[in-house]
mmCIF file of C-alpha atoms and ligand atoms in Angstrom:
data_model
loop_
_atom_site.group_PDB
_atom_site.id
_atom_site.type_symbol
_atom_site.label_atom_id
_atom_site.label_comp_id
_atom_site.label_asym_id
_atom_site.label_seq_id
_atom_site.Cartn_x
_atom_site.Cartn_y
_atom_site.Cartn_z
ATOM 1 C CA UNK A 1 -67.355 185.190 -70.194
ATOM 2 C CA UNK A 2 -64.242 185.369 -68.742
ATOM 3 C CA UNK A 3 -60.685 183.082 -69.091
ATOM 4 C CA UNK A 4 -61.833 180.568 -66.412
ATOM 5 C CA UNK A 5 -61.937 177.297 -68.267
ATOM 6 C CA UNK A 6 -65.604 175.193 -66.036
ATOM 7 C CA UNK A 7 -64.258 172.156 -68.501
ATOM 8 C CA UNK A 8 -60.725 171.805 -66.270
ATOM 9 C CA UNK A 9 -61.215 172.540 -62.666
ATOM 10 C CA UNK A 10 -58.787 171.402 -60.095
ATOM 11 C CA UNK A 11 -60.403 169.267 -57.170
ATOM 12 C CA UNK A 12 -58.730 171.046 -54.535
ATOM 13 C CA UNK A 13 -58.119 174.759 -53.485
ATOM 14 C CA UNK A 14 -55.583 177.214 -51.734
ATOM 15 C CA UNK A 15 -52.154 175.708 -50.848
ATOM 16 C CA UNK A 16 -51.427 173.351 -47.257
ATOM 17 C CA UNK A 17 -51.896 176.041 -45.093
ATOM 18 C CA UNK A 18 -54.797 178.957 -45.663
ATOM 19 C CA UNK A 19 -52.424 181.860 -47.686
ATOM 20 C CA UNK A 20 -52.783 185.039 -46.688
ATOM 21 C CA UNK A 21 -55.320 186.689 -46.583
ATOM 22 C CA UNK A 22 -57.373 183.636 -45.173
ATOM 23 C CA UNK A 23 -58.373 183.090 -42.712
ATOM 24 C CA UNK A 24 -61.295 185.884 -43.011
ATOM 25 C CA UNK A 25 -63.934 185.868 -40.177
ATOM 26 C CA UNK A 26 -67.440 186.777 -40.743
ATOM 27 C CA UNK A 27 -70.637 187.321 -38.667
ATOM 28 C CA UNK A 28 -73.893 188.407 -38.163
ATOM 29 C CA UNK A 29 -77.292 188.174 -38.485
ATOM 30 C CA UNK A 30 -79.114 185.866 -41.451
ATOM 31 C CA UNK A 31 -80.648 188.064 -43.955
ATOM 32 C CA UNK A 32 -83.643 186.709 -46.402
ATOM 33 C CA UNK A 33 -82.227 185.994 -50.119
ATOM 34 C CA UNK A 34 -84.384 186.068 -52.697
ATOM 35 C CA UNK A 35 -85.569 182.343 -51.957
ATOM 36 C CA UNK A 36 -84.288 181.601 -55.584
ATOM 37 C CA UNK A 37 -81.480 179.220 -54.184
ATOM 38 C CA UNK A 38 -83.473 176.819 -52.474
ATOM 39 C CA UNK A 39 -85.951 176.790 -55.119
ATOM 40 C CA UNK A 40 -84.919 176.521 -58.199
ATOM 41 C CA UNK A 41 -80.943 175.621 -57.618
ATOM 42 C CA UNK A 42 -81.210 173.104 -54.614
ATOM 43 C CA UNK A 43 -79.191 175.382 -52.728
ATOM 44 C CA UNK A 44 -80.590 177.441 -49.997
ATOM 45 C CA UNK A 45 -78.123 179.904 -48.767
ATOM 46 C CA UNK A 46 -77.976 182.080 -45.299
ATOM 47 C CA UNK A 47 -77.036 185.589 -46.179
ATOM 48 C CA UNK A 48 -74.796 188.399 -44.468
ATOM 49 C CA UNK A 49 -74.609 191.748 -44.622
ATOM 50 C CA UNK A 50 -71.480 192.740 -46.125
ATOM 51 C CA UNK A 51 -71.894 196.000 -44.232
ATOM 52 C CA UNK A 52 -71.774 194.187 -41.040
ATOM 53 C CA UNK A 53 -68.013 193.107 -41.757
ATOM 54 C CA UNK A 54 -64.954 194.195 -40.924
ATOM 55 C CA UNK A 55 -63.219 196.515 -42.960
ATOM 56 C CA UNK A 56 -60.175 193.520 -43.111
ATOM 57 C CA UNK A 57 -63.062 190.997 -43.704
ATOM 58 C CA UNK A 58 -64.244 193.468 -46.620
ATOM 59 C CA UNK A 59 -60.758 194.268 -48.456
ATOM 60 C CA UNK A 60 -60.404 190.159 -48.176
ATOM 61 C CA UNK A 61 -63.206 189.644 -50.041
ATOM 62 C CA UNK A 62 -62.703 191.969 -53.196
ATOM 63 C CA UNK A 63 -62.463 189.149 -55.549
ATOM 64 C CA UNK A 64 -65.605 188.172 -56.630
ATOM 65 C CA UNK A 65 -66.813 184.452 -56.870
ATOM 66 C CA UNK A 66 -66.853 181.983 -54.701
ATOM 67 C CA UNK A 67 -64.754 180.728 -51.435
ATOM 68 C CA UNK A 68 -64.858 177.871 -49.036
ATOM 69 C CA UNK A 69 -64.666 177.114 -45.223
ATOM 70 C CA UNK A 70 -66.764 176.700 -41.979
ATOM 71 C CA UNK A 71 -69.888 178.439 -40.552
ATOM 72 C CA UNK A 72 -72.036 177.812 -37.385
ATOM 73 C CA UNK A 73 -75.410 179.198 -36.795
ATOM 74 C CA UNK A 74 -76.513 179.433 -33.111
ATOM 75 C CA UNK A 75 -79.773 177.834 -32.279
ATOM 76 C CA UNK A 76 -81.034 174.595 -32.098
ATOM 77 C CA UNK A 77 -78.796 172.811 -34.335
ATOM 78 C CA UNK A 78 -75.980 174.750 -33.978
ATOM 79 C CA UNK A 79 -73.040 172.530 -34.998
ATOM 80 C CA UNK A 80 -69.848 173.961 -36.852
ATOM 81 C CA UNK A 81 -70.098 172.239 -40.592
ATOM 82 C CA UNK A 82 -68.579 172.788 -44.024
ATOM 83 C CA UNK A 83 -69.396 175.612 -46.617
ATOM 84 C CA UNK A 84 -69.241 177.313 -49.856
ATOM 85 C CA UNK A 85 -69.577 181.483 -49.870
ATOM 86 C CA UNK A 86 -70.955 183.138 -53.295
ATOM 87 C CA UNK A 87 -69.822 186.684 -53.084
ATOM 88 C CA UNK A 88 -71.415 188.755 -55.994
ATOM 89 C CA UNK A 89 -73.236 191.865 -56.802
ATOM 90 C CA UNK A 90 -76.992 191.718 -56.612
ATOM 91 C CA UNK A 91 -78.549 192.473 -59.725
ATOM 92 C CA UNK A 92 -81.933 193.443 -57.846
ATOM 93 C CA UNK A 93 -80.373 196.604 -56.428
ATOM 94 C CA UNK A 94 -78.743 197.338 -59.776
ATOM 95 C CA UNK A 95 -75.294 195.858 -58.493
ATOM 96 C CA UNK A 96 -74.555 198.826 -55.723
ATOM 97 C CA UNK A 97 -74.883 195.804 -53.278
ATOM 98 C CA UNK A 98 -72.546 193.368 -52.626
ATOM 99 C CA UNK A 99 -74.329 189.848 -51.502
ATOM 100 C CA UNK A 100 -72.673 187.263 -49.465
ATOM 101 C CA UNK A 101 -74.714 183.998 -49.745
ATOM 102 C CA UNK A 102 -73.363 181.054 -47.203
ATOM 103 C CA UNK A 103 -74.324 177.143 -48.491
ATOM 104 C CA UNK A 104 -73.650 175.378 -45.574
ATOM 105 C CA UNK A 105 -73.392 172.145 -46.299
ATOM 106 C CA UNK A 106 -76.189 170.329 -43.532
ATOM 107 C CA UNK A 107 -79.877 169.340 -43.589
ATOM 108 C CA UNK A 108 -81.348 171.966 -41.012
ATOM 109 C CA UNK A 109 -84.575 171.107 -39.332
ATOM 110 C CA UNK A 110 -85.757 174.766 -39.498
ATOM 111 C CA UNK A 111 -85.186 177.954 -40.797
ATOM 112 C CA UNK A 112 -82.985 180.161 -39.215
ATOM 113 C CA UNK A 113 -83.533 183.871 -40.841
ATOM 114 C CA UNK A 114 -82.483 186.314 -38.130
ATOM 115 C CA UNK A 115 -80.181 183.848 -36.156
ATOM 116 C CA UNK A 116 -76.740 184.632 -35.348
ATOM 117 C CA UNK A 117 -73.738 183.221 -38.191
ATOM 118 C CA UNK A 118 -70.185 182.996 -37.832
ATOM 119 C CA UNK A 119 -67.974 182.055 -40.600
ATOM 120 C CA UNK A 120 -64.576 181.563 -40.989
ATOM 121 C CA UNK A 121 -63.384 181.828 -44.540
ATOM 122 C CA UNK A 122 -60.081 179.742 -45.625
ATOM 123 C CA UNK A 123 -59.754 179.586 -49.435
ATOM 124 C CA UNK A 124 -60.893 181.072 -52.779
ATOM 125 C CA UNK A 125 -62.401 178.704 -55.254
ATOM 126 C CA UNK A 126 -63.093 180.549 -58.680
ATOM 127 C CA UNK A 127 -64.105 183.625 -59.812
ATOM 128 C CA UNK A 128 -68.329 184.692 -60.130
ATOM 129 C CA UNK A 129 -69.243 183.452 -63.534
ATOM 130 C CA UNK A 130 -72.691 184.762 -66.019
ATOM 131 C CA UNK A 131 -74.409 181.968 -66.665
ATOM 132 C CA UNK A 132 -76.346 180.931 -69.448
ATOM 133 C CA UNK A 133 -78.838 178.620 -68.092
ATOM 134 C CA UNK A 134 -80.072 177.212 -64.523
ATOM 135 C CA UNK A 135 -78.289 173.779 -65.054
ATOM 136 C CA UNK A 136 -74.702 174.928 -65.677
ATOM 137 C CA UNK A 137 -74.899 177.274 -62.432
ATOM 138 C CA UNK A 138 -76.192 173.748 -60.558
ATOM 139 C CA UNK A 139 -73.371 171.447 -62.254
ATOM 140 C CA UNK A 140 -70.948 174.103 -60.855
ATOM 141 C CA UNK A 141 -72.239 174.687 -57.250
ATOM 142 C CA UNK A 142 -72.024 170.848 -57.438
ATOM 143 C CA UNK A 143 -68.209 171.042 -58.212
ATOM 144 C CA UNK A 144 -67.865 173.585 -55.512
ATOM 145 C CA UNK A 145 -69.143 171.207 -52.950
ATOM 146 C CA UNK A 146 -66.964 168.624 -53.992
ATOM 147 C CA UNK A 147 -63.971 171.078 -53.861
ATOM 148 C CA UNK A 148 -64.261 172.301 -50.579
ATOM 149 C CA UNK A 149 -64.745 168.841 -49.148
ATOM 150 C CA UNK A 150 -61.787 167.503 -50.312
ATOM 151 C CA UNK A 151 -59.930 171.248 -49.685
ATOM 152 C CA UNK A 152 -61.331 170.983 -46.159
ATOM 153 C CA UNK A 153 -60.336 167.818 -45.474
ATOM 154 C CA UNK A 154 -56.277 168.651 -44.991
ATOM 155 C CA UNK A 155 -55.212 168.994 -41.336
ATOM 156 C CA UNK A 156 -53.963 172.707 -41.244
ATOM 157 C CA UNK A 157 -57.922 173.628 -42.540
ATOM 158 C CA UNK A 158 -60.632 171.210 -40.642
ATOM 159 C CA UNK A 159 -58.467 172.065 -37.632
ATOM 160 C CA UNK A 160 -60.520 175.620 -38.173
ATOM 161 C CA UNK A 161 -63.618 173.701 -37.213
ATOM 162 C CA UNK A 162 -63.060 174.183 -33.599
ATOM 163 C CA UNK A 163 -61.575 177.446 -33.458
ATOM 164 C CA UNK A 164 -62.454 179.798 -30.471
ATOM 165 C CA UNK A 165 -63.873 181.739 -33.284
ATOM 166 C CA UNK A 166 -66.882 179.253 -33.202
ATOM 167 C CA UNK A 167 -67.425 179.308 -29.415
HETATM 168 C C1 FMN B 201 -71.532 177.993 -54.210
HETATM 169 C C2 FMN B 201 -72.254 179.042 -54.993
HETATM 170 C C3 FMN B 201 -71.718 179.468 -56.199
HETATM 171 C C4 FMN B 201 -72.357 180.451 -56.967
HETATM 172 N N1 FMN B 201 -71.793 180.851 -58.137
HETATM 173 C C5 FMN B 201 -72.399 181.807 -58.885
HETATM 174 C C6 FMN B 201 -71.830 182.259 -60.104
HETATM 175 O O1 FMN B 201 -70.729 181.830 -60.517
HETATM 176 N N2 FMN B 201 -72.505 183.186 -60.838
HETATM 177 C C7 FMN B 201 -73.702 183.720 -60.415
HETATM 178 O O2 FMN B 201 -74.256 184.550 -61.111
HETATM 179 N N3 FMN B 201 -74.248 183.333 -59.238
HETATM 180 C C8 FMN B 201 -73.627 182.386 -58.476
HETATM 181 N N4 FMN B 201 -74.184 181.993 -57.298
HETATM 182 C C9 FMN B 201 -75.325 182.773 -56.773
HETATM 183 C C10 FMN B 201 -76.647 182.133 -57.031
HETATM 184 O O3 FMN B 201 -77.054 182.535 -58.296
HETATM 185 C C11 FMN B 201 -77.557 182.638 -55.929
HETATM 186 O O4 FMN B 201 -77.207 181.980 -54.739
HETATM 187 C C12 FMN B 201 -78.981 182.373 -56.243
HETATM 188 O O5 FMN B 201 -79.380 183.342 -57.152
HETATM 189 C C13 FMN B 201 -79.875 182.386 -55.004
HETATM 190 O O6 FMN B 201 -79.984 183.658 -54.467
HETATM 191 P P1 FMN B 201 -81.186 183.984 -53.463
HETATM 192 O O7 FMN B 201 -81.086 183.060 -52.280
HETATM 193 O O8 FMN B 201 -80.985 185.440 -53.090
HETATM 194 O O9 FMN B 201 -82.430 183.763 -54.229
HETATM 195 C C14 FMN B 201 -73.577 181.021 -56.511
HETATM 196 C C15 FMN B 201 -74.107 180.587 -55.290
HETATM 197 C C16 FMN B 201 -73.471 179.614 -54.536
HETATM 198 C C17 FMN B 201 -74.067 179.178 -53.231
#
Protein backbone atom coordinates (compact mmCIF):
# COMPACT_ATOMS: atom_id res chain seq x y z
CA UNK A 1 0.00 0.00 0.00
CA UNK A 2 1.28 3.15 -0.50
CA UNK A 3 0.98 6.83 1.60
CA UNK A 4 -2.25 7.81 -0.24
CA UNK A 5 -4.78 8.13 2.53
CA UNK A 6 -8.71 6.66 0.25
CA UNK A 7 -10.25 7.88 3.89
CA UNK A 8 -9.39 11.89 3.00
CA UNK A 9 -9.68 12.66 -0.62
CA UNK A 10 -10.08 16.14 -1.85
CA UNK A 11 -13.24 16.69 -4.18
CA UNK A 12 -11.45 18.54 -6.69
CA UNK A 13 -8.16 18.17 -8.75
CA UNK A 14 -5.22 20.15 -10.47
CA UNK A 15 -5.14 23.94 -9.78
CA UNK A 16 -7.57 26.82 -11.97
CA UNK A 17 -5.87 26.34 -14.98
CA UNK A 18 -4.54 22.64 -16.29
CA UNK A 19 -0.54 22.81 -14.83
CA UNK A 20 1.86 21.79 -16.93
CA UNK A 21 2.12 19.10 -18.30
CA UNK A 22 -1.74 19.01 -19.07
CA UNK A 23 -3.15 19.34 -21.37
CA UNK A 24 -1.99 15.76 -22.88
CA UNK A 25 -3.76 14.67 -26.15
CA UNK A 26 -4.46 11.15 -26.94
CA UNK A 27 -5.84 9.09 -29.87
CA UNK A 28 -6.48 6.15 -31.61
CA UNK A 29 -8.16 3.23 -32.19
CA UNK A 30 -10.41 1.31 -29.24
CA UNK A 31 -8.70 -1.76 -28.19
CA UNK A 32 -10.76 -4.80 -26.36
CA UNK A 33 -10.01 -4.84 -22.39
CA UNK A 34 -10.41 -7.72 -20.71
CA UNK A 35 -14.34 -7.12 -20.40
CA UNK A 36 -13.68 -7.22 -16.54
CA UNK A 37 -14.75 -3.45 -16.18
CA UNK A 38 -18.08 -3.61 -17.43
CA UNK A 39 -18.71 -6.75 -15.75
CA UNK A 40 -17.87 -7.01 -12.61
CA UNK A 41 -16.96 -3.10 -11.71
CA UNK A 42 -19.86 -1.24 -13.59
CA UNK A 43 -17.33 0.42 -15.51
CA UNK A 44 -16.72 -0.39 -19.07
CA UNK A 45 -13.70 1.32 -20.34
CA UNK A 46 -12.43 2.07 -24.16
CA UNK A 47 -8.78 1.28 -24.33
CA UNK A 48 -5.65 2.87 -26.22
CA UNK A 49 -2.63 1.79 -27.19
CA UNK A 50 -0.05 3.48 -25.32
CA UNK A 51 2.22 2.75 -28.27
CA UNK A 52 0.07 4.76 -30.46
CA UNK A 53 0.98 8.04 -28.39
CA UNK A 54 3.16 10.58 -28.67
CA UNK A 55 6.36 10.41 -27.17
CA UNK A 56 5.17 13.98 -25.14
CA UNK A 57 1.78 12.19 -24.54
CA UNK A 58 3.97 9.15 -23.12
CA UNK A 59 6.61 11.09 -20.78
CA UNK A 60 3.14 12.94 -19.50
CA UNK A 61 1.79 10.01 -18.43
CA UNK A 62 4.66 8.35 -16.28
CA UNK A 63 2.78 8.61 -13.13
CA UNK A 64 0.72 5.86 -12.69
CA UNK A 65 -3.02 6.05 -11.52
CA UNK A 66 -5.61 7.75 -12.61
CA UNK A 67 -6.39 11.28 -14.51
CA UNK A 68 -9.39 13.15 -15.69
CA UNK A 69 -10.71 15.11 -18.79
CA UNK A 70 -12.66 14.78 -22.13
CA UNK A 71 -12.85 12.09 -24.89
CA UNK A 72 -14.99 11.76 -28.10
CA UNK A 73 -15.44 8.66 -30.05
CA UNK A 74 -16.46 9.11 -33.74
CA UNK A 75 -19.49 7.25 -34.83
CA UNK A 76 -22.92 7.39 -34.22
CA UNK A 77 -23.01 9.02 -30.97
CA UNK A 78 -20.12 10.87 -31.18
CA UNK A 79 -20.51 13.73 -28.68
CA UNK A 80 -17.45 15.18 -26.63
CA UNK A 81 -18.32 14.08 -22.75
CA UNK A 82 -16.48 13.80 -19.45
CA UNK A 83 -13.89 11.08 -18.34
CA UNK A 84 -11.70 9.31 -15.99
CA UNK A 85 -8.23 7.56 -17.52
CA UNK A 86 -6.74 4.44 -15.41
CA UNK A 87 -3.19 4.23 -16.52
CA UNK A 88 -1.54 0.99 -15.08
CA UNK A 89 0.49 -1.97 -15.95
CA UNK A 90 -1.38 -5.02 -17.11
CA UNK A 91 -0.82 -7.85 -15.02
CA UNK A 92 -1.88 -10.30 -17.99
CA UNK A 93 1.30 -9.52 -19.92
CA UNK A 94 3.33 -9.74 -16.73
CA UNK A 95 3.36 -5.79 -16.40
CA UNK A 96 5.73 -5.10 -19.71
CA UNK A 97 2.47 -3.34 -20.93
CA UNK A 98 1.29 -0.24 -20.02
CA UNK A 99 -2.80 -0.06 -20.29
CA UNK A 100 -4.69 3.06 -20.76
CA UNK A 101 -8.40 2.37 -19.94
CA UNK A 102 -10.85 5.57 -20.81
CA UNK A 103 -14.43 5.62 -18.56
CA UNK A 104 -16.23 7.98 -20.37
CA UNK A 105 -18.78 9.04 -18.53
CA UNK A 106 -22.17 8.42 -21.15
CA UNK A 107 -24.70 5.62 -21.78
CA UNK A 108 -23.59 4.49 -25.41
CA UNK A 109 -26.13 2.73 -27.51
CA UNK A 110 -23.46 0.38 -28.97
CA UNK A 111 -20.17 -0.78 -28.76
CA UNK A 112 -17.57 0.94 -30.33
CA UNK A 113 -14.27 -1.48 -30.32
CA UNK A 114 -12.20 -0.37 -33.30
CA UNK A 115 -13.69 3.24 -33.57
CA UNK A 116 -11.60 6.20 -33.61
CA UNK A 117 -10.91 8.10 -29.74
CA UNK A 118 -9.56 11.33 -28.99
CA UNK A 119 -8.83 12.42 -25.57
CA UNK A 120 -7.64 15.31 -24.10
CA UNK A 121 -6.17 14.81 -20.69
CA UNK A 122 -6.27 17.90 -18.07
CA UNK A 123 -5.50 16.71 -14.51
CA UNK A 124 -4.07 13.88 -12.35
CA UNK A 125 -6.33 12.45 -9.73
CA UNK A 126 -4.36 9.85 -7.50
CA UNK A 127 -1.93 7.46 -7.84
CA UNK A 128 -2.86 3.38 -9.11
CA UNK A 129 -3.68 1.68 -5.88
CA UNK A 130 -3.62 -2.69 -5.07
CA UNK A 131 -6.70 -3.42 -4.00
CA UNK A 132 -7.93 -5.81 -1.69
CA UNK A 133 -11.34 -6.57 -2.79
CA UNK A 134 -13.82 -5.69 -5.84
CA UNK A 135 -15.89 -3.18 -3.67
CA UNK A 136 -13.14 -0.80 -2.52
CA UNK A 137 -11.83 -0.49 -6.29
CA UNK A 138 -15.85 0.40 -7.10
CA UNK A 139 -16.24 2.92 -4.00
CA UNK A 140 -13.10 4.60 -5.50
CA UNK A 141 -13.89 4.74 -9.29
CA UNK A 142 -17.09 6.20 -7.72
CA UNK A 143 -15.04 9.05 -6.03
CA UNK A 144 -13.20 9.52 -9.24
CA UNK A 145 -16.36 10.31 -11.06
CA UNK A 146 -17.41 12.64 -8.62
CA UNK A 147 -13.94 14.36 -8.76
CA UNK A 148 -13.65 15.00 -12.21
CA UNK A 149 -17.16 16.38 -12.42
CA UNK A 150 -16.75 18.89 -10.09
CA UNK A 151 -12.78 19.39 -11.43
CA UNK A 152 -14.34 19.71 -14.89
CA UNK A 153 -16.77 21.94 -14.12
CA UNK A 154 -14.30 25.28 -13.71
CA UNK A 155 -14.24 27.52 -16.81
CA UNK A 156 -10.46 27.31 -17.84
CA UNK A 157 -11.20 23.12 -18.10
CA UNK A 158 -14.91 22.43 -19.71
CA UNK A 159 -13.78 25.17 -22.10
CA UNK A 160 -11.51 21.96 -23.43
CA UNK A 161 -14.78 20.40 -24.48
CA UNK A 162 -14.81 22.15 -27.73
CA UNK A 163 -11.33 22.31 -28.57
CA UNK A 164 -10.28 21.94 -32.31
CA UNK A 165 -8.68 18.93 -30.87
CA UNK A 166 -12.22 17.29 -30.91
CA UNK A 167 -13.17 18.33 -34.47
C1 LIG B 1 -11.30 5.39 -12.96
C2 LIG B 1 -10.56 4.10 -12.83
C3 LIG B 1 -9.71 3.92 -11.75
C4 LIG B 1 -8.99 2.73 -11.58
N1 LIG B 1 -8.16 2.59 -10.52
C5 LIG B 1 -7.46 1.45 -10.35
C6 LIG B 1 -6.56 1.28 -9.26
O1 LIG B 1 -6.36 2.20 -8.43
N2 LIG B 1 -5.92 0.09 -9.11
C7 LIG B 1 -6.08 -0.94 -10.01
O2 LIG B 1 -5.48 -1.98 -9.83
N3 LIG B 1 -6.90 -0.80 -11.08
C8 LIG B 1 -7.59 0.37 -11.26
N4 LIG B 1 -8.42 0.51 -12.33
C9 LIG B 1 -8.36 -0.52 -13.39
C10 LIG B 1 -9.47 -1.52 -13.31
O3 LIG B 1 -9.05 -2.51 -12.43
C11 LIG B 1 -9.66 -2.03 -14.72
O4 LIG B 1 -10.30 -1.02 -15.46
C12 LIG B 1 -10.47 -3.27 -14.74
O5 LIG B 1 -9.63 -4.31 -14.38
C13 LIG B 1 -11.11 -3.53 -16.11
O6 LIG B 1 -10.16 -3.86 -17.06
P1 LIG B 1 -10.62 -4.59 -18.41
O7 LIG B 1 -11.61 -3.70 -19.12
O8 LIG B 1 -9.34 -4.78 -19.19
O9 LIG B 1 -11.23 -5.87 -17.99
C14 LIG B 1 -9.14 1.68 -12.53
C15 LIG B 1 -10.00 1.87 -13.62
C16 LIG B 1 -10.70 3.05 -13.78
C17 LIG B 1 -11.61 3.22 -14.96
Amino acid sequence: MTQYDRSHRPSICGGDQPDAPFPVYLSGEVKRGFQRGSRELGCPTANLDPEDQSPEAATALENLGVYYGYARVDGADSGVYPMVMSVGWNPFYKNTHKTIEIHIMHAYSADFYGSQMRAIVLGYIRPELDYVSTEALIADIKTDIQVAQNSLARPAYSAYATNAFFT
